[in-house]
Short mmCIF file of C-alpha atoms in Angstrom, two decimals:
data_model
loop_
_atom_site.label_atom_id
_atom_site.label_comp_id
_atom_site.label_asym_id
_atom_site.label_seq_id
_atom_site.Cartn_x
_atom_site.Cartn_y
_atom_site.Cartn_z
CA GLN A 1439 -22.27 -5.62 24.58
CA GLN A 1440 -19.08 -3.95 23.39
CA GLN A 1441 -19.79 -0.31 24.18
CA VAL A 1442 -18.10 1.85 26.75
CA LYS A 1443 -20.12 4.96 27.54
CA GLN A 1444 -18.17 7.96 28.82
CA SER A 1445 -19.46 11.19 30.34
CA PRO A 1446 -19.31 14.13 30.36
CA GLN A 1447 -18.17 15.03 26.87
CA SER A 1448 -16.49 18.17 28.19
CA LEU A 1449 -15.67 19.50 31.61
CA ILE A 1450 -14.46 22.84 32.94
CA VAL A 1451 -12.97 22.93 36.43
CA GLN A 1452 -11.32 25.64 38.48
CA LYS A 1453 -7.72 25.18 39.51
CA GLY A 1454 -7.59 23.19 42.72
CA GLY A 1455 -10.98 21.60 42.11
CA ILE A 1456 -11.90 17.96 41.59
CA SER A 1457 -12.47 16.62 38.09
CA ILE A 1458 -14.68 13.55 37.78
CA ILE A 1459 -15.18 11.51 34.61
CA ASN A 1460 -17.44 8.49 34.46
CA CYS A 1461 -17.57 5.39 32.32
CA ALA A 1462 -19.93 2.46 32.06
CA TYR A 1463 -19.35 -0.82 30.28
CA GLU A 1464 -21.57 -3.71 29.26
CA ASN A 1465 -19.42 -6.76 28.70
CA THR A 1466 -18.58 -8.53 31.93
CA ALA A 1467 -15.68 -10.30 30.22
CA PHE A 1468 -13.62 -7.12 30.41
CA ASP A 1469 -10.92 -7.43 33.05
CA TYR A 1470 -8.71 -4.40 32.63
CA PHE A 1471 -9.80 -0.78 32.84
CA PRO A 1472 -7.24 1.86 31.92
CA TRP A 1473 -7.51 5.61 31.61
CA TYR A 1474 -5.56 7.48 28.97
CA GLN A 1475 -4.60 11.14 28.76
CA GLN A 1476 -4.10 12.79 25.39
CA PHE A 1477 -2.61 16.17 24.57
CA PRO A 1478 -3.11 17.80 21.15
CA GLY A 1479 -0.90 16.29 18.47
CA LYS A 1480 0.11 13.37 20.65
CA GLY A 1481 -1.01 9.82 21.09
CA PRO A 1482 -2.94 8.75 24.18
CA ALA A 1483 -0.71 7.96 27.15
CA LEU A 1484 -1.58 5.56 29.94
CA LEU A 1485 -2.49 7.44 33.10
CA ILE A 1486 -3.73 4.81 35.53
CA ALA A 1487 -5.42 1.41 35.30
CA ILE A 1488 -7.39 -0.95 37.49
CA ARG A 1489 -8.45 -4.58 37.48
CA PRO A 1490 -11.88 -5.66 38.78
CA ASP A 1491 -10.54 -7.34 41.90
CA VAL A 1492 -10.11 -3.96 43.63
CA SER A 1493 -12.58 -1.11 44.10
CA GLU A 1494 -10.15 1.79 44.10
CA LYS A 1495 -6.66 2.64 42.96
CA LYS A 1496 -4.81 5.84 43.67
CA GLU A 1497 -1.69 7.23 42.06
CA GLY A 1498 -0.80 10.71 43.18
CA ARG A 1499 -3.67 13.04 42.37
CA PHE A 1500 -5.41 10.46 40.19
CA THR A 1501 -7.86 7.88 41.55
CA ILE A 1502 -9.94 5.24 39.82
CA SER A 1503 -13.10 4.09 41.55
CA PHE A 1504 -14.53 0.82 40.30
CA ASN A 1505 -18.01 -0.59 40.89
CA LYS A 1506 -18.15 -4.10 39.49
CA SER A 1507 -21.83 -4.73 40.23
CA ALA A 1508 -22.89 -1.51 38.49
CA LYS A 1509 -20.34 -2.01 35.70
CA GLN A 1510 -19.10 1.52 36.18
CA PHE A 1511 -15.76 3.14 36.85
CA SER A 1512 -14.65 6.71 37.23
CA LEU A 1513 -11.55 8.86 37.23
CA HIS A 1514 -11.08 11.48 39.92
CA ILE A 1515 -8.44 14.16 39.52
CA MET A 1516 -7.81 15.89 42.82
CA ASP A 1517 -6.36 19.41 43.03
CA SER A 1518 -6.79 19.83 39.27
CA GLN A 1519 -4.11 21.91 37.56
CA PRO A 1520 -4.03 23.80 34.25
CA GLY A 1521 -1.47 21.23 33.05
CA ASP A 1522 -4.16 18.57 33.42
CA SER A 1523 -6.10 20.19 30.57
CA ALA A 1524 -6.32 17.39 28.01
CA THR A 1525 -8.67 14.81 26.60
CA TYR A 1526 -9.23 11.73 28.76
CA PHE A 1527 -10.33 8.34 27.49
CA CYS A 1528 -11.51 5.41 29.50
CA ALA A 1529 -11.18 1.92 28.09
CA ALA A 1530 -12.24 -1.61 28.88
CA GLY A 1531 -9.98 -4.45 27.90
CA GLY A 1532 -10.01 -8.16 27.54
CA THR A 1533 -8.11 -10.69 25.48
CA TYR A 1534 -6.48 -8.83 22.58
CA LYS A 1535 -8.97 -6.00 22.41
CA TYR A 1536 -9.73 -2.70 24.09
CA ILE A 1537 -12.92 -0.72 23.68
CA PHE A 1538 -12.56 3.00 24.25
CA GLY A 1539 -14.98 5.61 25.46
CA THR A 1540 -15.61 8.66 23.31
CA GLY A 1541 -13.43 10.95 25.40
CA THR A 1542 -13.81 13.88 27.79
CA ARG A 1543 -12.19 17.20 27.06
CA LEU A 1544 -11.07 18.70 30.35
CA LYS A 1545 -10.16 22.33 30.77
CA VAL A 1546 -8.76 23.52 34.07
CA LEU A 1547 -8.98 27.26 34.55
CA ALA A 1548 -6.05 29.03 36.17
CA ASP B 759 6.68 7.24 23.27
CA ALA B 760 7.58 3.63 24.05
CA GLY B 761 9.70 3.24 20.92
CA ILE B 762 6.89 3.55 18.40
CA THR B 763 7.36 5.44 15.15
CA GLN B 764 4.53 6.11 12.75
CA SER B 765 5.12 7.28 9.22
CA PRO B 766 4.19 9.48 7.56
CA ARG B 767 2.94 11.89 10.23
CA HIS B 768 0.75 13.72 7.73
CA LYS B 769 -0.59 12.71 4.35
CA VAL B 770 -3.03 14.16 1.86
CA THR B 771 -4.26 11.84 -0.85
CA GLU B 772 -7.00 11.68 -3.45
CA THR B 773 -10.07 9.50 -3.40
CA GLY B 774 -9.45 6.14 -5.01
CA THR B 775 -5.71 5.98 -4.44
CA PRO B 776 -4.06 3.30 -2.28
CA VAL B 777 -2.33 4.46 0.89
CA THR B 778 -0.01 2.61 3.24
CA LEU B 779 0.75 3.73 6.77
CA ARG B 780 3.67 2.27 8.66
CA CYS B 781 4.18 1.52 12.32
CA HIS B 782 7.62 0.57 13.58
CA GLN B 783 8.37 -0.51 17.15
CA THR B 784 11.63 -1.10 18.95
CA GLU B 785 10.10 -2.77 22.03
CA ASN B 786 9.82 -6.28 20.60
CA HIS B 787 6.18 -6.44 21.76
CA ARG B 788 4.09 -9.22 20.36
CA TYR B 789 0.81 -7.32 19.96
CA MET B 790 0.26 -4.42 17.60
CA TYR B 791 -2.91 -2.49 16.83
CA TRP B 792 -4.24 0.09 14.43
CA TYR B 793 -6.88 2.53 15.68
CA ARG B 794 -8.58 5.47 14.07
CA GLN B 795 -9.64 8.51 16.06
CA ASP B 796 -12.59 10.64 15.02
CA PRO B 797 -14.49 13.32 16.95
CA GLY B 798 -17.37 11.82 18.86
CA HIS B 799 -16.17 8.27 18.30
CA GLY B 800 -13.10 8.01 20.44
CA LEU B 801 -10.64 5.36 19.32
CA ARG B 802 -11.93 2.50 17.20
CA LEU B 803 -9.96 -0.64 16.46
CA ILE B 804 -9.30 -1.33 12.78
CA HIS B 805 -7.05 -4.40 12.86
CA TYR B 806 -4.66 -5.99 15.28
CA SER B 807 -1.82 -8.47 15.20
CA TYR B 808 -0.91 -11.09 17.78
CA GLY B 809 2.29 -12.20 16.07
CA VAL B 810 4.16 -12.22 12.79
CA LYS B 811 1.67 -12.94 10.02
CA ASP B 812 -1.12 -13.32 12.61
CA THR B 813 -3.74 -10.62 12.24
CA ASP B 814 -7.42 -10.17 12.86
CA LYS B 815 -10.17 -7.65 12.23
CA GLY B 816 -11.38 -5.02 14.61
CA GLU B 817 -14.69 -3.18 14.70
CA VAL B 818 -14.09 -0.91 11.66
CA SER B 819 -12.01 -3.04 9.30
CA ASP B 820 -13.91 -2.54 6.02
CA GLY B 821 -11.69 -0.88 3.41
CA TYR B 822 -8.49 -1.62 5.32
CA SER B 823 -5.93 -4.39 5.21
CA VAL B 824 -2.83 -5.03 7.29
CA SER B 825 0.37 -6.97 7.10
CA ARG B 826 3.03 -7.94 9.59
CA SER B 827 6.05 -9.64 8.12
CA LYS B 828 8.38 -8.73 10.99
CA THR B 829 7.84 -8.30 14.71
CA GLU B 830 8.72 -4.62 14.54
CA ASP B 831 6.60 -3.51 11.58
CA PHE B 832 2.83 -3.34 11.15
CA LEU B 833 1.47 -1.84 7.95
CA LEU B 834 -2.02 -0.49 7.39
CA THR B 835 -3.23 -0.20 3.79
CA LEU B 836 -6.24 1.66 2.54
CA GLU B 837 -6.89 -0.19 -0.67
CA SER B 838 -8.85 2.63 -2.33
CA ALA B 839 -9.06 5.68 -0.09
CA THR B 840 -12.43 7.34 0.49
CA SER B 841 -13.30 10.63 2.18
CA SER B 842 -14.80 8.70 5.11
CA GLN B 843 -11.29 7.45 5.86
CA THR B 844 -10.08 10.96 6.63
CA SER B 845 -8.97 10.52 10.21
CA VAL B 846 -6.07 10.35 12.63
CA TYR B 847 -4.59 6.86 12.72
CA PHE B 848 -2.81 5.55 15.77
CA CYS B 849 -0.64 2.52 16.11
CA ALA B 850 -0.39 0.88 19.52
CA ILE B 851 1.60 -1.97 21.00
CA SER B 852 1.27 -4.14 24.06
CA GLU B 853 3.49 -6.74 25.64
CA ASP B 854 0.72 -9.16 26.44
CA THR B 855 -3.03 -9.48 26.33
CA GLY B 856 -4.60 -7.59 29.18
CA SER B 857 -1.64 -5.27 29.58
CA SER B 858 -1.62 -1.59 28.76
CA LEU B 859 -1.42 -0.18 25.27
CA HIS B 860 1.32 2.24 24.27
CA PHE B 861 0.51 4.55 21.41
CA GLY B 862 2.49 6.26 18.70
CA ASN B 863 1.94 9.93 17.89
CA GLY B 864 -0.41 9.24 15.01
CA THR B 865 -0.75 9.87 11.30
CA ARG B 866 -3.17 12.52 10.14
CA LEU B 867 -4.66 11.38 6.84
CA THR B 868 -6.79 13.60 4.64
CA VAL B 869 -8.59 12.11 1.65
CA THR B 870 -9.76 14.76 -0.82
#
């Protein structure tokens, strides 16, 4: 009930390509779905977040797609750049707590 | 980094010794969290606090205790460190429930 399943574990994309990371959750009480970006030696930083009352949110090159009935959400990175190479975590949040996915290591080739 | 300072940044300790990690925030946020990050496990919640002296357990709380005597400080104590507690520990804060977390830069703890 508390798991968030994230895939793929790692991803290699050519510069300019689209990176797609998927997450699935189980607990329908979750009402906040953020994505975090983490560079080596740093803490995760909020990238973009969505609430279940909308199906898509876009901020620059980053888009979250949300499917409430399937309990799935995904991060799309358009025009991927080498600077996007990092580890990405999805999360599902409710009162007080967040459950994180296991992370996706993205490498964008120049 | 949203005014969050974790100390120490690195620590090596021996099995069986007590260890205290400190998180200090300057944002006056009510909620504070301790997570550990391990390969293949993502971030797992150890303990959290929803106010001064108000704390609760997360999913991996065994072997850990916390204290929050002031809004700005949240301490994590490993009562008797074990090798399985070798990890990177992150403190996070949030202004309200259901709002985003802001993380510190972590403490890398090695238990030998």
